[in-house]
C-alpha cells in the first residue's frame, strides 16, 4: 500500500508521500510516488499516486511522454488551469483502463489507482484535486483542506485536529510528518524514505523538495518527541471514575 | 459501521463498543453491540459485534436461545473453555450463513460480520478471540493484546503506543475511550452512546459495566483535554528545518 497526503493552506501547499510498495509481504520495494512538474514562474504541479503500481506508473509515463508531444495534446505543461490538468490525469487513467482493464480482470486484479494533484498555474490560485480510478475527480475547497490516498485512516485524526486554512506551511509539514509517523507505526505496508514538497502560494515554484530517509534527524526527532509527548499527555488525563 | 475494541492485560479485560449503525447515511440508528454473558463466580463473557446488523443480531439471538436449550448443545454458559465458546460463536455464524448467504447474494449484500469474544471461565486464564465471518478465529497472545473490529484504523495508533500486558485496567479504559474519540471525530458512522465493560482477572464477574452517553462528564473531559494536550504537544514539536 501507500500513504500520501496533500494539504492546501492560504500560505501554500504541502505534499508528502511514502515510497513502499508491496505485492504480498514478500515482495517489498521502494518507488517514488511523488512526481513534480515545474516550470518556475509559470506553474508547479505535484502528482501523488496510490494503488496498483503498474497502473500509476503507466499514467505517469503517459503524462511525461505527452510533455514532448508535438501538437501539445494532453500536455500538463500546456494546461490552462489546474482543472484542465486534473482532466488530463483523468484522461491518462482512462487510456490505461482501456488498455489494461480487461487483462487485469482476467487475472482477478482490481483496477485500483488514485491520485492527488495539486499546484498552481499562473493566473489562478493554488488548487488541489483528488482523482479516482474512473478518472473523475473532486476539488479541495475552503471546507476541505486536504486529501489523502492509500492507507489514509491511521493518520487522519491528527490532520482533522490540526490543519485549517490558516495553518502555516511549517505547521502543515510537521503535521504531515506526524500523520505519516502514526501510519508507519500501525501499517507495515507504508514506509520510508518519504518525499516532501512545499509550495508557497504565488511563487509558482517549489519552495522545498526533500527526501526524508529513515535516519533523517528531524523526522527522528518528531517521532521520538511525539511519542513521548503522547505518553505524557495520556498519563496526564484523569483516570476513569469507574475503574 | 461500528468501532469495537477488546483489550487483554494481566490485570484484566476491557471492552468498548459504539452503538451507531447505518444503512446509508439517511438511516442511522442506535443498537447495542456489546453483549454480556455472566454467571458470577463461574464465568463472564463479552461479545462485541460488527458488520451487517441482521447477521450479528441473528447470531446473538441464536446464542441466547441456546442458553435455554434442554440438551445444552451450543450453550455458551456450558462451554468448558473460552476456546469452546469461540467455536460456538463460529458455529452460530455458520448457521446464519447457511440460512441467509444465498438470499443476501441475490441482493448483492456481502455476508459481513465479525466478533470479538473475551472473558474468563473458571479453571482457565482470561482469553480473547477475534472471530471472522467464516466462523474461524484467532486468539490474543502475549504479543497481541487487543482486537478491534469495524472502523479500526483511526483509533489503532494510540493503542499501539499505549497498551502493554502491564497496563492497568484504568489505563486501558482511558486508552479505549481516547481511541474511540479519535474514531468518532474522523468517521461519521461511529457514534455514542458507548458501552464499556471491565473485568478483573480471576474475579469471574463484571467489575464495571457502564453506558457512556455523549454528555457523559468523564468522556467529555477526556475529549476536551486530549484535544488540548495534542494541540499543545504538536505546538511544542520543533518546526521543520526546511520550511
Short mmCIF file of C-alpha atoms in Angstrom, two decimals:
data_model
loop_
_atom_site.label_atom_id
_atom_site.label_comp_id
_atom_site.label_asym_id
_atom_site.label_seq_id
_atom_site.Cartn_x
_atom_site.Cartn_y
_atom_site.Cartn_z
CA UNK A 1 0.00 0.00 0.00
CA UNK A 2 0.87 3.65 0.22
CA UNK A 3 0.17 6.73 2.22
CA UNK A 4 0.14 10.13 0.55
CA UNK A 5 -1.33 13.40 1.75
CA UNK A 6 -1.72 16.81 0.14
CA UNK A 7 -2.72 19.90 2.14
CA UNK A 8 -3.78 23.31 0.88
CA UNK A 9 -3.44 26.26 3.20
CA UNK A 10 -3.61 30.00 2.46
CA UNK A 11 0.17 30.13 2.70
CA UNK A 12 0.69 27.29 0.24
CA UNK A 13 0.66 23.57 -0.43
CA UNK A 14 2.33 20.63 1.30
CA UNK A 15 2.69 17.16 -0.22
CA UNK A 16 4.06 14.06 1.46
CA UNK A 17 4.37 10.51 0.12
CA UNK A 18 5.90 7.33 1.42
CA UNK A 19 7.71 5.04 -1.01
CA UNK A 20 6.89 1.48 -0.02
CA UNK A 21 5.15 -0.83 -2.45
CA UNK A 22 4.30 -4.41 -1.86
CA UNK A 23 2.84 -7.28 -3.78
CA UNK A 24 2.23 -9.54 -0.82
CA UNK A 25 4.58 -9.21 2.11
CA UNK A 26 7.47 -10.98 0.43
CA UNK A 27 7.89 -8.52 -2.40
CA UNK A 28 8.53 -5.14 -0.90
CA UNK A 29 10.17 -2.40 -2.88
CA UNK A 30 10.69 1.30 -2.83
CA UNK A 31 9.23 3.51 -5.55
CA UNK A 32 8.76 7.21 -5.76
CA UNK A 33 5.07 8.15 -5.52
CA UNK A 34 5.51 11.89 -5.82
CA UNK A 35 6.03 13.38 -9.27
CA UNK A 36 6.85 17.01 -9.85
CA UNK A 37 6.06 19.06 -12.95
CA UNK A 38 7.58 22.53 -12.70
CA UNK A 39 8.35 25.50 -14.91
CA UNK A 40 9.37 28.15 -12.42
CA UNK A 41 7.39 31.36 -12.76
CA UNK A 42 4.69 29.68 -14.82
CA UNK A 43 3.47 26.60 -12.96
CA UNK A 44 4.27 23.98 -10.40
CA UNK A 45 2.28 20.74 -10.16
CA UNK A 46 2.68 17.79 -7.81
CA UNK A 47 1.10 14.42 -8.50
CA UNK A 48 0.79 11.85 -5.69
CA UNK A 49 -0.15 8.30 -6.63
CA UNK A 50 -1.56 5.24 -4.89
CA UNK A 51 -2.81 1.86 -5.98
CA UNK A 52 -1.56 -0.69 -8.49
CA UNK A 53 1.98 0.39 -9.35
CA UNK A 54 1.78 -0.81 -12.95
CA UNK A 55 -1.25 1.43 -13.46
CA UNK A 56 0.10 4.51 -11.71
CA UNK A 57 3.49 4.21 -13.42
CA UNK A 58 1.75 3.87 -16.78
CA UNK A 59 -0.31 7.00 -16.10
CA UNK A 60 2.78 8.98 -15.13
CA UNK A 61 4.75 7.68 -18.11
CA UNK A 62 1.95 8.74 -20.44
CA UNK A 63 1.77 12.19 -18.86
CA UNK A 64 5.54 12.57 -19.20
CA UNK A 65 5.52 11.36 -22.82
CA UNK A 66 2.88 13.93 -23.64
CA UNK A 67 5.12 16.71 -22.38
CA UNK A 68 7.08 16.20 -25.58
CA UNK A 69 4.09 15.71 -27.88
CA UNK A 70 4.47 17.94 -30.95
CA UNK A 71 0.81 19.01 -31.01
CA UNK A 72 0.71 19.70 -27.28
CA UNK A 73 -2.29 17.41 -26.75
CA UNK A 74 -2.58 16.22 -23.19
CA UNK A 75 0.44 18.23 -22.09
CA UNK A 76 0.31 19.14 -18.40
CA UNK A 77 2.78 21.95 -19.01
CA UNK A 78 0.36 23.50 -21.51
CA UNK A 79 -2.82 23.08 -19.43
CA UNK A 80 -4.55 26.44 -18.94
CA UNK A 81 -5.78 25.66 -15.45
CA UNK A 82 -5.35 23.12 -12.67
CA UNK A 83 -8.82 21.85 -13.55
CA UNK A 84 -7.63 21.14 -17.10
CA UNK A 85 -4.54 19.42 -15.64
CA UNK A 86 -6.76 17.20 -13.47
CA UNK A 87 -8.75 16.30 -16.57
CA UNK A 88 -5.53 15.28 -18.33
CA UNK A 89 -4.60 12.96 -15.46
CA UNK A 90 -8.11 11.50 -15.62
CA UNK A 91 -7.78 11.01 -19.37
CA UNK A 92 -4.45 9.23 -18.96
CA UNK A 93 -6.07 6.97 -16.37
CA UNK A 94 -8.90 6.15 -18.79
CA UNK A 95 -6.35 5.42 -21.50
CA UNK A 96 -4.63 2.89 -19.24
CA UNK A 97 -8.02 1.47 -18.24
CA UNK A 98 -8.96 0.95 -21.88
CA UNK A 99 -5.64 -0.76 -22.48
CA UNK A 100 -5.31 -2.90 -19.33
CA UNK A 101 -8.61 -3.36 -17.52
CA UNK A 102 -9.78 -6.46 -19.35
CA UNK A 103 -6.43 -8.24 -18.96
CA UNK A 104 -6.34 -7.34 -15.28
CA UNK A 105 -9.86 -8.69 -14.86
CA UNK A 106 -8.79 -11.96 -16.48
CA UNK A 107 -6.26 -12.25 -13.66
CA UNK A 108 -8.68 -11.08 -10.95
CA UNK A 109 -6.70 -7.91 -10.38
CA UNK A 110 -8.77 -4.88 -9.48
CA UNK A 111 -8.20 -1.69 -11.47
CA UNK A 112 -7.06 0.24 -8.44
CA UNK A 113 -5.42 3.65 -8.74
CA UNK A 114 -5.91 7.10 -7.27
CA UNK A 115 -4.08 10.40 -7.43
CA UNK A 116 -3.83 13.70 -5.68
CA UNK A 117 -2.93 16.56 -8.00
CA UNK A 118 -2.13 19.95 -6.55
CA UNK A 119 -0.29 23.06 -7.53
CA UNK A 120 -0.64 26.45 -9.12
CA UNK A 121 -0.71 27.70 -12.69
CA UNK A 122 -0.08 31.37 -13.40
CA UNK A 123 -3.34 33.33 -13.49
CA UNK A 124 -5.19 31.33 -10.87
CA UNK A 125 -4.97 30.48 -7.18
CA UNK A 126 -3.46 27.18 -5.94
CA UNK A 127 -5.86 24.26 -6.37
CA UNK A 128 -5.88 20.61 -5.38
CA UNK A 129 -7.78 17.60 -6.71
CA UNK A 130 -8.41 14.02 -5.70
CA UNK A 131 -8.66 11.83 -8.80
CA UNK A 132 -10.38 8.45 -8.69
CA UNK A 133 -9.70 5.27 -10.68
CA UNK A 134 -12.57 6.14 -13.04
CA UNK A 135 -10.77 9.35 -13.97
CA UNK A 136 -13.33 11.59 -12.30
CA UNK A 137 -12.24 13.91 -9.52
CA UNK A 138 -13.17 16.29 -6.74
CA UNK A 139 -11.55 19.58 -5.77
CA UNK A 140 -10.44 20.79 -2.35
CA UNK A 141 -12.45 23.72 -1.04
CA UNK A 142 -12.37 26.10 1.91
CA UNK A 143 -14.11 23.42 3.96
CA UNK A 144 -11.89 20.51 2.97
CA UNK A 145 -8.27 21.44 3.05
CA UNK A 146 -6.59 18.11 2.46
CA UNK A 147 -6.77 14.89 0.50
CA UNK A 148 -5.27 11.55 1.41
CA UNK A 149 -4.82 8.45 -0.72
CA UNK A 150 -3.79 4.93 0.24
CA UNK A 151 -3.73 3.96 3.90
CA UNK A 152 -5.40 7.15 4.98
CA UNK A 153 -7.22 6.32 8.18
CA UNK A 154 -4.41 5.95 10.73
CA UNK A 155 -3.10 9.42 10.03
CA UNK A 156 -6.43 11.20 9.57
CA UNK A 157 -7.31 12.13 13.17
CA UNK A 158 -4.23 14.30 13.69
CA UNK A 159 -4.88 16.23 10.45
CA UNK A 160 -8.55 16.69 11.36
CA UNK A 161 -7.43 18.22 14.63
CA UNK A 162 -4.59 20.42 13.42
CA UNK A 163 -4.98 21.69 9.87
CA UNK A 164 -7.00 24.75 8.95
CA UNK A 165 -6.78 27.30 6.15
CA UNK A 166 -4.55 29.49 8.27
CA UNK A 167 -2.08 26.78 9.29
CA UNK A 168 1.43 27.77 8.27
CA UNK A 169 3.46 25.78 5.80
CA UNK A 170 5.73 24.76 8.68
CA UNK A 171 2.82 23.51 10.77
CA UNK A 172 1.37 21.61 7.83
CA UNK A 173 4.73 19.99 7.04
CA UNK A 174 5.09 18.99 10.69
CA UNK A 175 1.53 17.66 10.79
CA UNK A 176 2.03 15.65 7.61
CA UNK A 177 5.11 14.01 9.17
CA UNK A 178 3.28 13.21 12.42
CA UNK A 179 0.42 11.76 10.39
CA UNK A 180 2.93 9.68 8.40
CA UNK A 181 4.60 8.51 11.62
CA UNK A 182 1.29 7.22 13.01
CA UNK A 183 0.62 5.41 9.73
CA UNK A 184 4.07 3.83 9.53
CA UNK A 185 3.77 2.61 13.12
CA UNK A 186 0.42 0.94 12.53
CA UNK A 187 0.80 -0.36 8.98
CA UNK A 188 3.70 -2.37 7.65
CA UNK A 189 2.85 -1.56 4.05
CA UNK A 190 3.77 2.11 4.49
CA UNK A 191 7.42 3.08 4.92
CA UNK A 192 10.26 5.49 4.28
CA UNK A 193 12.02 7.06 2.51
CA UNK A 194 9.50 9.88 2.24
CA UNK A 195 9.20 12.57 -0.40
CA UNK A 196 8.00 16.00 0.63
CA UNK A 197 7.33 19.08 -1.45
CA UNK A 198 6.37 22.53 -0.15
CA UNK A 199 4.99 25.22 -2.45
CA UNK A 200 4.36 28.81 -1.36
CA UNK A 201 1.29 30.49 -2.81
CA UNK A 202 2.01 32.73 -5.81
CA UNK A 203 5.69 31.83 -6.06
CA UNK A 204 4.95 29.38 -8.90
CA UNK A 205 7.94 27.29 -7.91
CA UNK A 206 8.98 24.65 -5.42
CA UNK A 207 9.83 26.17 -2.06
CA UNK A 208 11.33 22.98 -0.76
CA UNK A 209 11.72 19.42 -2.05
CA UNK A 210 13.24 16.96 0.34
CA UNK A 211 13.74 13.21 0.53
CA UNK A 212 13.47 12.07 4.14
CA UNK A 213 15.25 8.85 4.96
CA UNK A 214 14.55 6.69 7.98
CA UNK A 215 17.58 8.16 9.75
CA UNK A 216 16.68 11.77 8.97
CA UNK A 217 17.43 13.79 12.08
CA UNK A 218 14.30 15.94 12.04
CA UNK A 219 11.95 13.03 11.34
CA UNK A 220 13.58 11.03 14.13
CA UNK A 221 13.16 13.96 16.49
CA UNK A 222 9.49 14.28 15.57
CA UNK A 223 8.93 10.53 16.04
CA UNK A 224 10.62 10.34 19.42
CA UNK A 225 9.26 13.57 20.85
CA UNK A 226 5.73 13.00 19.55
CA UNK A 227 5.64 9.53 21.07
CA UNK A 228 6.94 10.88 24.37
CA UNK A 229 4.51 13.81 24.35
CA UNK A 230 1.57 11.48 23.63
CA UNK A 231 2.52 9.21 26.51
CA UNK A 232 2.81 12.22 28.81
CA UNK A 233 -0.49 13.71 27.61
CA UNK A 234 -2.12 10.32 28.09
CA UNK A 235 -0.70 9.95 31.59
CA UNK A 236 -1.96 13.44 32.45
CA UNK A 237 -5.55 12.58 31.53
CA UNK A 238 -7.67 11.83 34.57
CA UNK A 239 -8.39 8.19 35.34
CA UNK A 240 -11.92 6.95 34.72
CA UNK A 241 -14.12 7.35 37.79
CA UNK A 242 -15.47 3.83 37.33
CA UNK A 243 -12.30 1.72 37.14
CA UNK B 1 -20.24 0.95 10.59
CA UNK B 2 -19.03 0.27 14.06
CA UNK B 3 -15.99 0.53 16.23
CA UNK B 4 -15.36 -2.03 18.96
CA UNK B 5 -12.17 -2.83 20.83
CA UNK B 6 -11.25 -5.51 23.34
CA UNK B 7 -8.02 -5.39 25.35
CA UNK B 8 -6.44 -8.09 27.49
CA UNK B 9 -3.97 -7.04 30.17
CA UNK B 10 -2.57 -9.01 33.09
CA UNK B 11 -4.95 -7.12 35.39
CA UNK B 12 -8.00 -7.94 33.31
CA UNK B 13 -10.08 -7.21 30.22
CA UNK B 14 -11.58 -4.02 28.82
CA UNK B 15 -14.29 -3.91 26.16
CA UNK B 16 -15.69 -0.83 24.45
CA UNK B 17 -18.30 -0.57 21.70
CA UNK B 18 -20.06 2.29 19.99
CA UNK B 19 -23.73 1.91 19.09
CA UNK B 20 -24.24 3.58 15.75
CA UNK B 21 -25.50 1.58 12.80
CA UNK B 22 -26.26 2.91 9.40
CA UNK B 23 -27.68 1.64 6.16
CA UNK B 24 -26.61 4.54 4.04
CA UNK B 25 -26.36 7.93 5.72
CA UNK B 26 -30.12 8.50 5.86
CA UNK B 27 -30.88 5.54 8.08
CA UNK B 28 -28.89 5.90 11.25
CA UNK B 29 -29.88 4.07 14.38
CA UNK B 30 -28.51 3.08 17.71
CA UNK B 31 -28.07 -0.58 18.64
CA UNK B 32 -26.17 -2.23 21.38
CA UNK B 33 -23.09 -4.06 20.04
CA UNK B 34 -21.83 -5.40 23.35
CA UNK B 35 -23.48 -8.50 24.78
CA UNK B 36 -22.70 -9.85 28.20
CA UNK B 37 -22.97 -13.46 29.37
CA UNK B 38 -22.27 -13.75 33.07
CA UNK B 39 -22.69 -16.23 35.89
CA UNK B 40 -20.74 -14.64 38.69
CA UNK B 41 -18.12 -16.94 40.18
CA UNK B 42 -18.24 -19.28 37.22
CA UNK B 43 -17.76 -17.25 34.03
CA UNK B 44 -18.04 -13.89 32.40
CA UNK B 45 -18.05 -13.48 28.62
CA UNK B 46 -18.34 -10.36 26.50
CA UNK B 47 -19.21 -10.48 22.81
CA UNK B 48 -18.58 -7.42 20.60
CA UNK B 49 -20.11 -7.40 17.14
CA UNK B 50 -19.56 -5.55 13.86
CA UNK B 51 -20.91 -5.87 10.34
CA UNK B 52 -24.36 -6.48 8.92
CA UNK B 53 -26.75 -5.93 11.82
CA UNK B 54 -29.24 -8.56 10.65
CA UNK B 55 -26.45 -11.14 10.71
CA UNK B 56 -24.94 -10.15 14.06
CA UNK B 57 -28.35 -9.89 15.72
CA UNK B 58 -29.25 -13.33 14.37
CA UNK B 59 -26.03 -14.80 15.76
CA UNK B 60 -26.65 -13.27 19.18
CA UNK B 61 -30.30 -14.36 19.17
CA UNK B 62 -29.24 -17.92 18.38
CA UNK B 63 -26.62 -17.88 21.13
CA UNK B 64 -29.21 -16.58 23.61
CA UNK B 65 -31.80 -19.13 22.52
CA UNK B 66 -29.31 -21.89 23.08
CA UNK B 67 -28.82 -20.79 26.67
CA UNK B 68 -32.22 -22.36 27.30
CA UNK B 69 -31.73 -25.45 25.15
CA UNK B 70 -32.71 -28.56 27.10
CA UNK B 71 -29.78 -30.65 25.87
CA UNK B 72 -27.26 -27.86 26.47
CA UNK B 73 -25.98 -28.01 22.89
CA UNK B 74 -24.28 -24.80 21.81
CA UNK B 75 -24.78 -23.23 25.23
CA UNK B 76 -22.17 -20.57 25.99
CA UNK B 77 -22.90 -20.93 29.70
CA UNK B 78 -21.97 -24.62 29.49
CA UNK B 79 -18.80 -24.22 27.38
CA UNK B 80 -15.82 -25.77 29.13
CA UNK B 81 -13.34 -23.18 27.87
CA UNK B 82 -13.22 -19.84 26.11
CA UNK B 83 -11.95 -21.72 23.07
CA UNK B 84 -15.11 -23.83 23.10
CA UNK B 85 -17.16 -20.65 23.49
CA UNK B 86 -15.45 -19.10 20.44
CA UNK B 87 -16.28 -22.26 18.49
CA UNK B 88 -19.94 -21.87 19.47
CA UNK B 89 -20.00 -18.29 18.17
CA UNK B 90 -18.37 -19.51 14.95
CA UNK B 91 -20.98 -22.27 14.64
CA UNK B 92 -23.83 -19.80 15.13
CA UNK B 93 -22.29 -17.65 12.41
CA UNK B 94 -22.14 -20.63 10.06
CA UNK B 95 -25.76 -21.44 10.86
CA UNK B 96 -26.79 -17.92 9.82
CA UNK B 97 -24.57 -18.16 6.75
CA UNK B 98 -26.25 -21.40 5.69
CA UNK B 99 -29.65 -19.79 6.18
CA UNK B 100 -29.04 -16.30 4.70
CA UNK B 101 -25.99 -16.16 2.47
CA UNK B 102 -27.68 -17.14 -0.78
CA UNK B 103 -30.53 -14.67 -0.29
CA UNK B 104 -28.05 -11.92 0.58
CA UNK B 105 -26.06 -12.70 -2.55
CA UNK B 106 -29.23 -12.41 -4.64
CA UNK B 107 -29.45 -8.86 -3.37
CA UNK B 108 -25.72 -8.15 -3.74
CA UNK B 109 -25.28 -7.89 0.02
CA UNK B 110 -21.96 -9.13 1.34
CA UNK B 111 -22.01 -11.61 4.23
CA UNK B 112 -20.17 -9.26 6.52
CA UNK B 113 -19.89 -9.94 10.25
CA UNK B 114 -17.13 -10.14 12.83
CA UNK B 115 -16.94 -10.58 16.57
CA UNK B 116 -14.57 -10.17 19.46
CA UNK B 117 -15.19 -12.64 22.25
CA UNK B 118 -13.36 -12.27 25.52
CA UNK B 119 -13.73 -13.29 29.10
CA UNK B 120 -12.84 -15.93 31.62
CA UNK B 121 -14.25 -19.32 32.52
CA UNK B 122 -13.41 -20.87 35.88
CA UNK B 123 -10.35 -23.10 35.59
CA UNK B 124 -8.51 -21.13 32.96
CA UNK B 125 -6.95 -17.69 32.47
CA UNK B 126 -8.78 -14.87 30.68
CA UNK B 127 -8.74 -15.30 26.91
CA UNK B 128 -9.84 -13.25 23.93
CA UNK B 129 -10.69 -14.19 20.34
CA UNK B 130 -11.34 -12.39 17.08
CA UNK B 131 -13.95 -14.29 15.07
CA UNK B 132 -14.29 -13.83 11.31
CA UNK B 133 -17.35 -14.04 9.05
CA UNK B 134 -16.34 -17.59 8.07
CA UNK B 135 -16.63 -18.64 11.70
CA UNK B 136 -12.90 -19.21 12.10
CA UNK B 137 -10.99 -17.24 14.70
CA UNK B 138 -7.66 -16.21 16.16
CA UNK B 139 -6.69 -15.80 19.80
CA UNK B 140 -4.92 -12.92 21.51
CA UNK B 141 -1.45 -13.77 22.81
CA UNK B 142 1.28 -12.13 24.85
CA UNK B 143 2.40 -10.31 21.73
CA UNK B 144 -1.00 -9.11 20.60
CA UNK B 145 -3.01 -7.72 23.44
CA UNK B 146 -6.02 -6.28 21.68
CA UNK B 147 -8.52 -6.86 18.89
CA UNK B 148 -10.53 -4.28 17.04
CA UNK B 149 -13.49 -4.76 14.71
CA UNK B 150 -15.26 -2.29 12.44
CA UNK B 151 -13.65 1.08 11.77
CA UNK B 152 -10.42 0.09 13.44
CA UNK B 153 -7.73 2.18 11.78
CA UNK B 154 -8.34 5.67 13.16
CA UNK B 155 -8.05 4.51 16.73
CA UNK B 156 -5.24 1.99 16.27
CA UNK B 157 -2.14 4.22 16.62
CA UNK B 158 -2.95 5.31 20.17
CA UNK B 159 -3.48 1.70 21.29
CA UNK B 160 -0.26 0.60 19.59
CA UNK B 161 1.58 3.26 21.57
CA UNK B 162 -0.05 2.82 24.98
CA UNK B 163 -1.23 -0.71 25.70
CA UNK B 164 1.03 -3.45 27.02
CA UNK B 165 0.45 -6.50 29.15
CA UNK B 166 1.17 -4.49 32.28
CA UNK B 167 -1.19 -1.61 31.52
CA UNK B 168 -3.70 -1.19 34.31
CA UNK B 169 -7.42 -1.59 33.78
CA UNK B 170 -7.77 2.17 34.31
CA UNK B 171 -5.17 2.97 31.69
CA UNK B 172 -6.74 0.57 29.23
CA UNK B 173 -10.22 2.01 29.80
CA UNK B 174 -8.83 5.50 29.28
CA UNK B 175 -6.97 4.41 26.16
CA UNK B 176 -10.06 2.73 24.72
CA UNK B 177 -12.02 5.97 25.17
CA UNK B 178 -9.28 8.09 23.57
CA UNK B 179 -9.17 5.60 20.68
CA UNK B 180 -12.97 5.84 20.37
CA UNK B 181 -12.80 9.64 20.44
CA UNK B 182 -10.35 9.72 17.51
CA UNK B 183 -12.60 7.34 15.58
CA UNK B 184 -15.78 9.31 16.27
CA UNK B 185 -14.11 12.55 15.18
CA UNK B 186 -12.91 11.10 11.87
CA UNK B 187 -15.79 8.80 10.94
CA UNK B 188 -19.45 9.73 10.93
CA UNK B 189 -20.57 6.12 11.02
CA UNK B 190 -19.26 5.62 14.57
CA UNK B 191 -21.04 7.31 17.45
CA UNK B 192 -22.23 7.25 21.06
CA UNK B 193 -23.72 6.07 23.31
CA UNK B 194 -20.85 3.74 24.17
CA UNK B 195 -20.91 0.51 26.14
CA UNK B 196 -17.94 -0.38 28.29
CA UNK B 197 -17.26 -3.46 30.37
CA UNK B 198 -14.28 -4.01 32.65
CA UNK B 199 -13.41 -7.46 34.01
CA UNK B 200 -10.73 -8.10 36.61
CA UNK B 201 -8.68 -11.26 36.20
CA UNK B 202 -9.86 -14.17 38.37
CA UNK B 203 -12.92 -12.37 39.74
CA UNK B 204 -15.17 -14.20 37.24
CA UNK B 205 -17.60 -11.30 37.28
CA UNK B 206 -18.08 -7.87 35.76
CA UNK B 207 -16.04 -5.25 37.58
CA UNK B 208 -17.80 -2.38 35.87
CA UNK B 209 -20.42 -2.06 33.15
CA UNK B 210 -21.22 1.45 32.06
CA UNK B 211 -23.19 3.13 29.30
CA UNK B 212 -21.46 6.34 28.29
CA UNK B 213 -23.67 8.95 26.67
CA UNK B 214 -22.46 11.84 24.58
CA UNK B 215 -22.83 14.20 27.56
CA UNK B 216 -21.01 11.88 29.99
CA UNK B 217 -18.80 14.09 32.12
CA UNK B 218 -15.72 11.88 32.09
CA UNK B 219 -15.86 11.22 28.35
CA UNK B 220 -16.31 14.95 27.71
CA UNK B 221 -13.31 15.69 29.92
CA UNK B 222 -11.20 13.15 28.04
CA UNK B 223 -12.27 14.55 24.68
CA UNK B 224 -11.58 18.17 25.58
CA UNK B 225 -8.34 17.61 27.46
CA UNK B 226 -6.94 15.12 24.95
CA UNK B 227 -7.62 17.53 22.08
CA UNK B 228 -5.99 20.35 24.01
CA UNK B 229 -3.00 18.22 25.02
CA UNK B 230 -2.48 17.07 21.42
CA UNK B 231 -2.53 20.64 20.16
CA UNK B 232 -0.03 21.64 22.85
CA UNK B 233 2.22 18.63 22.14
CA UNK B 234 2.05 19.43 18.45
CA UNK B 235 2.92 23.08 19.03
CA UNK B 236 5.86 22.01 21.20
CA UNK B 237 7.40 19.89 18.43
CA UNK B 238 10.25 21.68 16.67
CA UNK B 239 9.47 23.22 13.28
CA UNK B 240 10.97 21.52 10.25
CA UNK B 241 14.39 22.89 9.38
CA UNK B 242 13.44 23.09 5.72
CA UNK B 243 10.22 25.12 5.81
#
